[in-house]
């Protein structure tokens, strides 16, 4: 049975903060090169960026030895040899919440602001993933980011998430209020539980 090890969520958040504005972000680790998916017409780099942040937090890839674009595992070998979960918004979610074998894992909850209670703590953590749905013509989960801080709303002790992410060269979220990204559409948090060795 696979063993669940801890992720360093501070390192995940720091990776996002330190690399969001770079034209060429650093690799998150595990000898995985960084390829900017926004260079492909009609694509964005957000989920690839989050995958590298997970590597920076200690996650190890789950390479299923597939060929082409594989629906299994979580890995990147080259643009033509990788898992769909590495760079696809819904694919990363599906991998993380169903994974019990190797690589990062988590559970999903609907995002909302919350009233801070010192006895119960925070419903999501800095270093967790926040994904955004885009309704209308797209009508699917569209954007992945990292929760990098909390902020106090206009109501005392009611907190929300600030997110950092990268869509491409010169296009990024920098500690942006989650409510400002696709306002009115659904948002979900993937609470990272660790990674399987």
XYZ file of N, CA and C in Angstrom:
591
model
N 0.849 -1.191 0.000
C 0.000 0.000 0.000
C 0.890 1.248 0.000
N 0.499 2.238 -0.785
C 1.289 3.468 -0.902
C 1.255 4.267 0.403
N 2.375 4.907 0.718
C 2.485 5.715 1.935
C 2.280 7.182 1.597
N 1.427 7.862 2.368
C 1.165 9.280 2.151
C 2.180 10.095 2.940
N 2.968 10.904 2.237
C 3.974 11.773 2.860
C 3.488 13.219 2.803
N 4.073 14.061 3.645
C 3.647 15.462 3.717
C 4.215 16.294 2.577
N 3.410 17.234 2.111
C 3.866 18.248 1.171
C 4.244 19.498 1.955
N 5.196 20.249 1.442
C 5.580 21.517 2.052
C 4.756 22.613 1.373
N 3.625 22.958 1.993
C 2.713 23.924 1.373
C 3.303 25.330 1.336
N 4.184 25.643 2.278
C 4.864 26.948 2.236
C 5.727 27.036 0.984
N 6.427 25.943 0.649
C 7.257 25.924 -0.556
C 6.404 26.011 -1.816
N 5.207 25.419 -1.794
C 4.294 25.506 -2.934
C 3.893 26.962 -3.163
N 3.480 27.643 -2.078
C 3.072 29.048 -2.181
C 4.247 29.933 -2.584
N 5.426 29.666 -2.025
C 6.609 30.472 -2.368
C 7.006 30.304 -3.822
N 6.885 29.085 -4.355
C 7.177 28.867 -5.768
C 6.263 29.753 -6.619
N 4.969 29.744 -6.301
C 4.009 30.543 -7.076
C 4.365 32.027 -7.007
N 4.641 32.510 -5.813
C 4.977 33.934 -5.648
C 6.252 34.307 -6.403
N 7.238 33.428 -6.370
C 8.555 33.738 -6.946
C 8.624 33.564 -8.461
N 7.692 32.830 -9.045
C 7.785 32.510 -10.473
C 6.657 33.056 -11.345
N 5.610 33.587 -10.743
C 4.419 33.990 -11.502
C 4.730 34.983 -12.615
N 5.650 35.927 -12.389
C 5.905 36.997 -13.352
C 7.096 36.720 -14.266
N 7.733 35.568 -14.072
C 8.911 35.268 -14.896
C 8.486 34.858 -16.307
N 9.229 35.336 -17.298
C 8.983 34.895 -18.670
C 9.266 33.406 -18.806
N 10.284 32.933 -18.073
C 10.636 31.507 -18.071
C 10.714 31.026 -16.623
N 9.602 30.535 -16.064
C 9.616 30.061 -14.680
C 10.610 28.927 -14.466
N 11.090 28.809 -13.227
C 12.006 27.726 -12.865
C 11.249 26.410 -12.822
N 11.960 25.322 -13.018
C 11.367 24.011 -12.815
C 11.064 23.853 -11.320
N 9.976 23.169 -11.026
C 9.646 22.920 -9.630
C 10.509 21.843 -9.000
N 11.159 21.034 -9.834
C 12.019 19.976 -9.298
C 11.825 18.657 -10.019
N 12.386 17.601 -9.432
C 12.324 16.229 -9.957
C 12.802 16.133 -11.401
N 13.723 17.011 -11.786
C 14.295 17.000 -13.135
C 13.243 17.109 -14.237
N 12.150 17.826 -13.947
C 11.100 18.051 -14.938
C 11.321 19.440 -15.536
N 11.587 19.494 -16.835
C 11.822 20.790 -17.469
C 10.519 21.589 -17.529
N 10.654 22.918 -17.568
C 9.473 23.781 -17.620
C 9.200 24.147 -19.077
N 8.024 23.792 -19.564
C 7.579 24.213 -20.890
C 6.360 25.107 -20.704
N 6.351 26.283 -21.302
C 5.253 27.239 -21.176
C 4.136 26.856 -22.148
N 3.034 26.312 -21.613
C 1.932 25.840 -22.451
C 1.197 26.971 -23.164
N 1.393 28.209 -22.741
C 0.739 29.325 -23.430
C 1.356 29.567 -24.803
N 2.481 28.913 -25.093
C 3.085 29.018 -26.425
C 2.273 28.249 -27.473
N 1.376 27.382 -27.023
C 0.503 26.633 -27.931
C -0.754 27.467 -28.145
N -1.091 27.736 -29.372
C -2.249 28.571 -29.699
C -3.508 28.062 -28.992
N -4.205 28.975 -28.324
C -5.454 28.631 -27.643
C -5.282 27.983 -26.284
N -4.048 27.883 -25.783
C -3.789 27.248 -24.492
C -3.231 28.251 -23.490
N -3.335 27.884 -22.232
C -2.789 28.688 -21.137
C -1.842 27.825 -20.310
N -1.099 28.464 -19.425
C -0.035 27.783 -18.679
C -0.401 27.495 -17.226
N -1.629 27.814 -16.810
C -1.950 27.844 -15.375
C -1.782 26.503 -14.665
N -2.260 25.422 -15.248
C -2.213 24.136 -14.540
C -0.816 23.541 -14.574
N -0.097 23.742 -15.671
C 1.316 23.360 -15.713
C 2.085 24.079 -14.605
N 1.807 25.376 -14.420
C 2.450 26.172 -13.373
C 2.149 25.586 -11.991
N 0.892 25.213 -11.761
C 0.500 24.598 -10.487
C 1.211 23.253 -10.306
N 1.339 22.475 -11.375
C 2.047 21.189 -11.272
C 3.497 21.407 -10.836
N 4.152 22.432 -11.386
C 5.528 22.723 -10.963
C 5.575 23.198 -9.510
N 4.551 23.939 -9.073
C 4.487 24.350 -7.670
C 4.380 23.126 -6.758
N 3.613 22.120 -7.197
C 3.500 20.884 -6.412
C 4.855 20.177 -6.313
N 5.602 20.169 -7.419
C 6.955 19.593 -7.360
C 7.810 20.338 -6.343
N 7.694 21.674 -6.342
C 8.477 22.490 -5.403
C 8.124 22.168 -3.956
N 6.904 21.691 -3.740
C 6.470 21.308 -2.393
C 6.849 19.886 -2.021
N 7.537 19.179 -2.924
C 8.018 17.836 -2.611
C 7.296 16.709 -3.311
N 6.235 17.010 -4.079
C 5.511 15.946 -4.770
C 6.408 15.273 -5.802
N 6.194 13.988 -5.980
C 6.947 13.255 -6.997
C 5.989 12.881 -8.125
N 6.471 12.917 -9.371
C 5.609 12.551 -10.494
C 5.179 11.085 -10.427
N 4.071 10.809 -11.068
C 3.593 9.441 -11.232
C 3.600 9.161 -12.730
N 4.735 8.639 -13.203
C 4.930 8.353 -14.620
C 4.444 6.936 -14.888
N 3.387 6.805 -15.673
C 2.774 5.505 -15.951
C 3.345 4.847 -17.197
N 4.447 5.411 -17.722
C 5.107 4.870 -18.918
C 4.190 4.846 -20.132
N 3.267 5.783 -20.146
C 2.376 5.879 -21.295
C 3.102 6.498 -22.483
N 2.414 6.542 -23.601
C 2.967 7.209 -24.769
C 1.954 8.250 -25.230
N 2.447 9.295 -25.835
C 1.553 10.363 -26.260
C 1.017 11.113 -25.053
N -0.226 11.573 -25.147
C -0.882 12.272 -24.034
C -1.714 11.232 -23.290
N -1.243 10.843 -22.120
C -1.867 9.757 -21.364
C -2.933 10.282 -20.408
N -4.005 9.521 -20.266
C -5.058 9.867 -19.306
C -4.735 9.319 -17.916
N -3.609 8.650 -17.779
C -3.216 8.052 -16.492
C -1.995 8.771 -15.929
N -1.905 8.813 -14.596
C -0.733 9.364 -13.922
C -0.692 10.882 -13.902
N 0.477 11.390 -13.490
C 0.730 12.834 -13.385
C 2.219 13.032 -13.646
N 2.563 13.420 -14.868
C 3.974 13.541 -15.235
C 4.116 14.362 -16.507
N 5.339 14.839 -16.719
C 5.687 15.553 -17.951
C 7.078 15.098 -18.371
N 7.176 14.467 -19.538
C 8.474 14.104 -20.113
C 8.811 15.032 -21.271
N 7.802 15.322 -22.078
C 7.958 16.249 -23.206
C 6.555 16.689 -23.613
N 6.482 17.658 -24.498
C 5.187 18.159 -24.939
C 4.334 17.045 -25.542
N 4.965 16.098 -26.200
C 4.222 15.017 -26.848
C 4.158 13.744 -26.005
N 4.747 13.776 -24.793
C 4.749 12.597 -23.926
C 4.556 13.046 -22.480
N 3.294 13.054 -22.059
C 2.929 13.582 -20.733
C 1.527 13.101 -20.380
N 1.138 13.360 -19.143
C -0.235 13.054 -18.742
C -1.101 14.289 -18.967
N -2.373 14.058 -19.263
C -3.303 15.180 -19.429
C -3.504 15.919 -18.107
N -3.287 15.233 -16.977
C -3.452 15.859 -15.656
C -2.369 16.895 -15.366
N -1.263 16.859 -16.099
C -0.175 17.807 -15.848
C -0.585 19.237 -16.193
N -1.393 19.388 -17.237
C -1.688 20.742 -17.709
C -3.169 21.029 -17.927
N -4.044 20.071 -17.684
C -5.476 20.286 -17.871
C -6.170 20.571 -16.548
N -6.976 21.620 -16.501
C -7.634 22.028 -15.244
C -8.505 20.900 -14.674
N -9.528 20.400 -15.406
C -10.344 19.319 -14.826
C -9.558 18.024 -14.650
N -8.564 17.792 -15.516
C -7.774 16.556 -15.436
C -6.933 16.516 -14.158
N -6.330 17.666 -13.785
C -5.549 17.703 -12.545
C -6.459 17.435 -11.349
N -7.619 18.076 -11.329
C -8.586 17.835 -10.251
C -8.898 16.347 -10.141
N -9.260 15.731 -11.278
C -9.658 14.317 -11.250
C -8.521 13.427 -10.754
N -7.300 13.723 -11.186
C -6.169 12.922 -10.720
C -5.988 13.074 -9.209
N -5.940 14.310 -8.725
C -5.645 14.549 -7.310
C -6.681 13.944 -6.379
N -7.964 14.078 -6.713
C -8.998 13.605 -5.781
C -9.216 12.093 -5.861
N -8.695 11.453 -6.903
C -8.846 9.993 -7.034
C -7.554 9.217 -6.805
N -6.437 9.926 -6.669
C -5.140 9.254 -6.588
C -4.922 8.562 -5.244
N -4.522 7.298 -5.306
C -4.132 6.545 -4.099
C -2.861 5.739 -4.362
N -2.146 6.060 -5.444
C -1.034 5.215 -5.885
C 0.327 5.891 -5.730
N 0.547 6.985 -6.466
C 1.829 7.672 -6.447
C 1.601 9.115 -6.893
N 2.359 10.054 -6.286
C 2.203 11.460 -6.625
C 1.242 12.161 -5.673
N 0.947 13.442 -5.943
C 0.135 14.236 -5.020
C -1.319 13.788 -4.978
N -1.969 14.086 -3.853
C -3.370 13.711 -3.657
C -4.068 14.771 -2.817
N -5.385 14.805 -2.916
C -6.142 15.772 -2.132
C -7.626 15.475 -2.178
N -8.387 16.375 -1.580
C -9.851 16.279 -1.590
C -10.394 17.637 -2.013
N -11.620 17.639 -2.499
C -12.185 18.873 -3.044
C -13.303 19.394 -2.157
N -13.416 20.706 -2.080
C -14.500 21.372 -1.382
C -14.844 22.649 -2.134
N -16.074 23.081 -2.019
C -16.486 24.326 -2.658
C -15.821 25.495 -1.937
N -15.319 26.451 -2.701
C -14.681 27.625 -2.104
C -15.738 28.598 -1.599
N -15.478 29.168 -0.437
C -16.269 30.292 0.063
C -15.422 31.044 1.081
N -15.827 32.278 1.350
C -15.198 33.000 2.455
C -15.661 32.319 3.740
N -14.986 32.598 4.850
C -15.330 31.915 6.098
C -15.069 32.825 7.287
N -15.814 32.589 8.349
C -15.599 33.330 9.588
C -14.513 32.613 10.374
N -13.424 33.320 10.644
C -12.308 32.699 11.341
C -12.686 32.375 12.776
N -12.372 31.163 13.170
C -12.588 30.700 14.535
C -11.293 30.040 14.986
N -10.636 30.580 16.028
C -9.354 30.011 16.450
C -9.449 28.551 16.880
N -10.633 28.088 17.256
C -10.791 26.692 17.677
C -10.863 25.734 16.492
N -11.420 26.193 15.370
C -11.552 25.294 14.214
C -10.541 25.574 13.109
N -9.844 26.717 13.191
C -8.794 27.012 12.220
C -9.336 27.400 10.852
N -8.610 27.013 9.820
C -8.920 27.411 8.455
C -9.476 26.231 7.657
N -10.498 26.449 6.822
C -11.051 25.338 6.029
C -10.162 24.948 4.848
N -9.232 25.812 4.461
C -8.250 25.528 3.421
C -6.970 26.252 3.800
N -5.864 25.794 3.230
C -4.557 26.286 3.674
C -3.824 27.025 2.564
N -2.919 27.893 2.982
C -1.979 28.482 2.044
C -1.175 27.322 1.452
N -1.074 27.293 0.121
C -0.422 26.182 -0.569
C -1.398 25.203 -1.189
N -2.694 25.309 -0.837
C -3.706 24.493 -1.508
C -4.009 25.097 -2.884
N -4.755 24.375 -3.696
C -5.083 24.788 -5.067
C -6.497 25.348 -5.104
N -6.689 26.436 -5.834
C -8.025 26.976 -6.047
C -8.278 27.023 -7.548
N -9.362 26.360 -7.986
C -9.713 26.326 -9.400
C -11.007 27.097 -9.654
N -11.110 27.650 -10.864
C -12.215 28.534 -11.225
C -12.969 28.000 -12.434
N -14.285 28.062 -12.319
C -15.175 27.671 -13.415
C -15.492 28.911 -14.243
N -15.606 28.744 -15.556
C -16.013 29.839 -16.430
C -17.266 29.412 -17.171
N -18.373 30.106 -16.872
C -19.639 29.766 -17.527
C -19.693 30.421 -18.913
N -20.855 30.402 -19.512
C -20.995 30.989 -20.852
C -20.539 30.024 -21.919
N -19.855 30.540 -22.929
C -19.470 29.694 -24.065
C -18.435 28.637 -23.673
N -17.624 28.903 -22.629
C -16.616 27.916 -22.220
C -17.258 26.804 -21.387
N -17.981 27.203 -20.347
C -18.787 26.281 -19.544
C -18.015 25.074 -19.014
N -16.853 25.361 -18.386
C -16.037 24.277 -17.823
C -15.067 24.896 -16.821
N -14.335 24.029 -16.106
C -13.298 24.502 -15.199
C -12.147 25.037 -16.033
N -11.751 26.299 -15.777
C -10.907 27.033 -16.714
C -9.536 27.437 -16.176
N -9.401 27.625 -14.854
C -8.171 28.247 -14.340
C -7.758 27.615 -13.019
N -6.451 27.340 -12.877
C -5.884 26.789 -11.641
C -4.911 27.785 -11.042
N -4.970 27.953 -9.722
C -4.073 28.856 -9.000
C -3.666 28.218 -7.675
N -2.749 28.888 -6.992
C -2.328 28.482 -5.645
C -2.828 29.528 -4.647
N -3.362 29.067 -3.528
C -3.738 29.994 -2.450
C -2.442 30.447 -1.778
N -2.186 31.766 -1.799
C -0.914 32.264 -1.269
C -1.068 33.119 -0.013
N -2.264 33.579 0.280
C -2.508 34.340 1.513
C -3.998 34.371 1.792
N -4.356 34.906 2.967
C -5.746 35.186 3.308
C -5.920 36.703 3.355
N -7.156 37.159 3.209
C -7.441 38.577 3.406
C -8.747 38.701 4.175
N -8.921 39.812 4.888
C -10.154 40.053 5.627
C -11.121 40.805 4.736
N -12.315 40.278 4.601
C -13.351 40.920 3.787
C -13.879 42.159 4.515
N -14.926 42.761 3.980
C -15.532 43.941 4.618
C -16.242 43.594 5.921
N -16.417 42.303 6.169
C -17.031 41.849 7.415
C -15.929 41.377 8.358
N -15.932 41.871 9.582
C -14.881 41.530 10.542
C -14.768 40.023 10.735
N -13.526 39.545 10.729
C -13.175 38.143 10.935
C -13.657 37.201 9.831
N -14.232 37.726 8.757
C -14.594 36.882 7.619
C -13.456 36.979 6.607
N -12.816 35.841 6.359
C -11.625 35.801 5.517
C -11.908 35.140 4.172
N -11.093 35.501 3.205
C -11.135 34.889 1.885
C -9.722 34.561 1.449
N -9.603 33.945 0.287
C -8.300 33.533 -0.228
C -7.759 34.530 -1.238
N -6.452 34.756 -1.159
C -5.725 35.452 -2.210
C -5.000 34.386 -3.006
N -5.047 34.497 -4.332
C -4.469 33.463 -5.191
C -3.377 34.030 -6.090
N -2.431 33.159 -6.403
C -1.346 33.499 -7.318
C -1.258 32.392 -8.365
N -1.153 32.797 -9.609
C -1.055 31.836 -10.694
C -0.468 32.496 -11.928
N -0.235 31.693 -12.947
C 0.366 32.186 -14.195
C -0.395 31.621 -15.373
N -0.840 32.500 -16.271
C -1.512 32.053 -17.492
C -0.576 32.048 -18.684
N 0.462 32.892 -18.641
C 1.419 32.990 -19.731
C 2.317 34.191 -19.518
N 3.184 34.443 -20.454
C 4.128 35.559 -20.365
C 3.358 36.873 -20.173
N 3.625 37.550 -19.064
C 2.982 38.827 -18.773
C 1.539 38.717 -18.293
N 1.032 37.513 -18.073
C -0.349 37.311 -17.643
C -0.362 36.412 -16.402
N -0.679 37.012 -15.263
C -0.642 36.240 -14.022
C -1.529 36.868 -12.958
N -1.853 36.076 -11.935
C -2.553 36.550 -10.740
C -1.503 36.744 -9.666
N -1.529 37.873 -8.998
C -0.556 38.177 -7.947
C -1.300 38.495 -6.661
N -1.459 37.495 -5.796
C -2.212 37.678 -4.552
C -3.538 38.382 -4.818
N -4.272 37.873 -5.811
C -5.557 38.452 -6.201
C -6.669 37.817 -5.390
N -7.671 38.620 -5.010
C -8.825 38.078 -4.290
C -9.531 37.057 -5.184
N -9.819 35.904 -4.618
C -10.464 34.836 -5.387
C -11.779 35.313 -5.980
N -12.484 36.172 -5.280
C -13.788 36.656 -5.743
C -13.685 37.511 -7.001
N -12.494 38.013 -7.295
C -12.303 38.856 -8.478
C -12.016 38.053 -9.753
N -11.761 36.759 -9.603
C -11.470 35.906 -10.758
C -12.776 35.235 -11.191
N -13.217 35.492 -12.411
C -14.495 35.006 -12.920
C -15.605 35.219 -11.884
N -15.886 36.477 -11.542
C -16.874 36.781 -10.496
C -18.232 36.124 -10.773
N -18.793 35.566 -9.727
C -20.112 34.948 -9.830
C -20.096 33.493 -10.258
N -18.973 33.003 -10.792
C -18.883 31.602 -11.200
C -18.352 30.734 -10.049
N -18.528 29.429 -10.179
C -18.122 28.484 -9.131
C -16.609 28.461 -8.949
N -16.219 28.177 -7.714
C -14.809 28.048 -7.367
C -14.668 26.825 -6.465
N -13.566 26.094 -6.624
C -13.361 24.930 -5.768
C -11.925 24.893 -5.272
N -11.778 24.389 -4.056
C -10.456 24.228 -3.438
C -10.094 22.753 -3.454
N -8.880 22.463 -3.923
C -8.339 21.114 -3.777
C -7.397 21.174 -2.580
N -7.858 20.597 -1.486
C -7.079 20.566 -0.245
C -6.067 19.425 -0.355
N -4.811 19.788 -0.443
C -3.766 18.789 -0.640
C -3.511 18.021 0.647
N -3.589 16.707 0.560
C -3.385 15.871 1.749
C -1.961 15.346 1.845
N -1.186 15.459 0.747
C 0.182 14.973 0.746
C 0.500 14.350 -0.610
N 1.473 13.457 -0.626
C 1.790 12.746 -1.868
C 2.157 11.305 -1.529
N 1.828 10.429 -2.457
C 2.164 9.011 -2.302
C 3.538 8.747 -2.897
N 4.350 8.010 -2.156
C 5.713 7.698 -2.612
C 5.702 6.502 -3.543
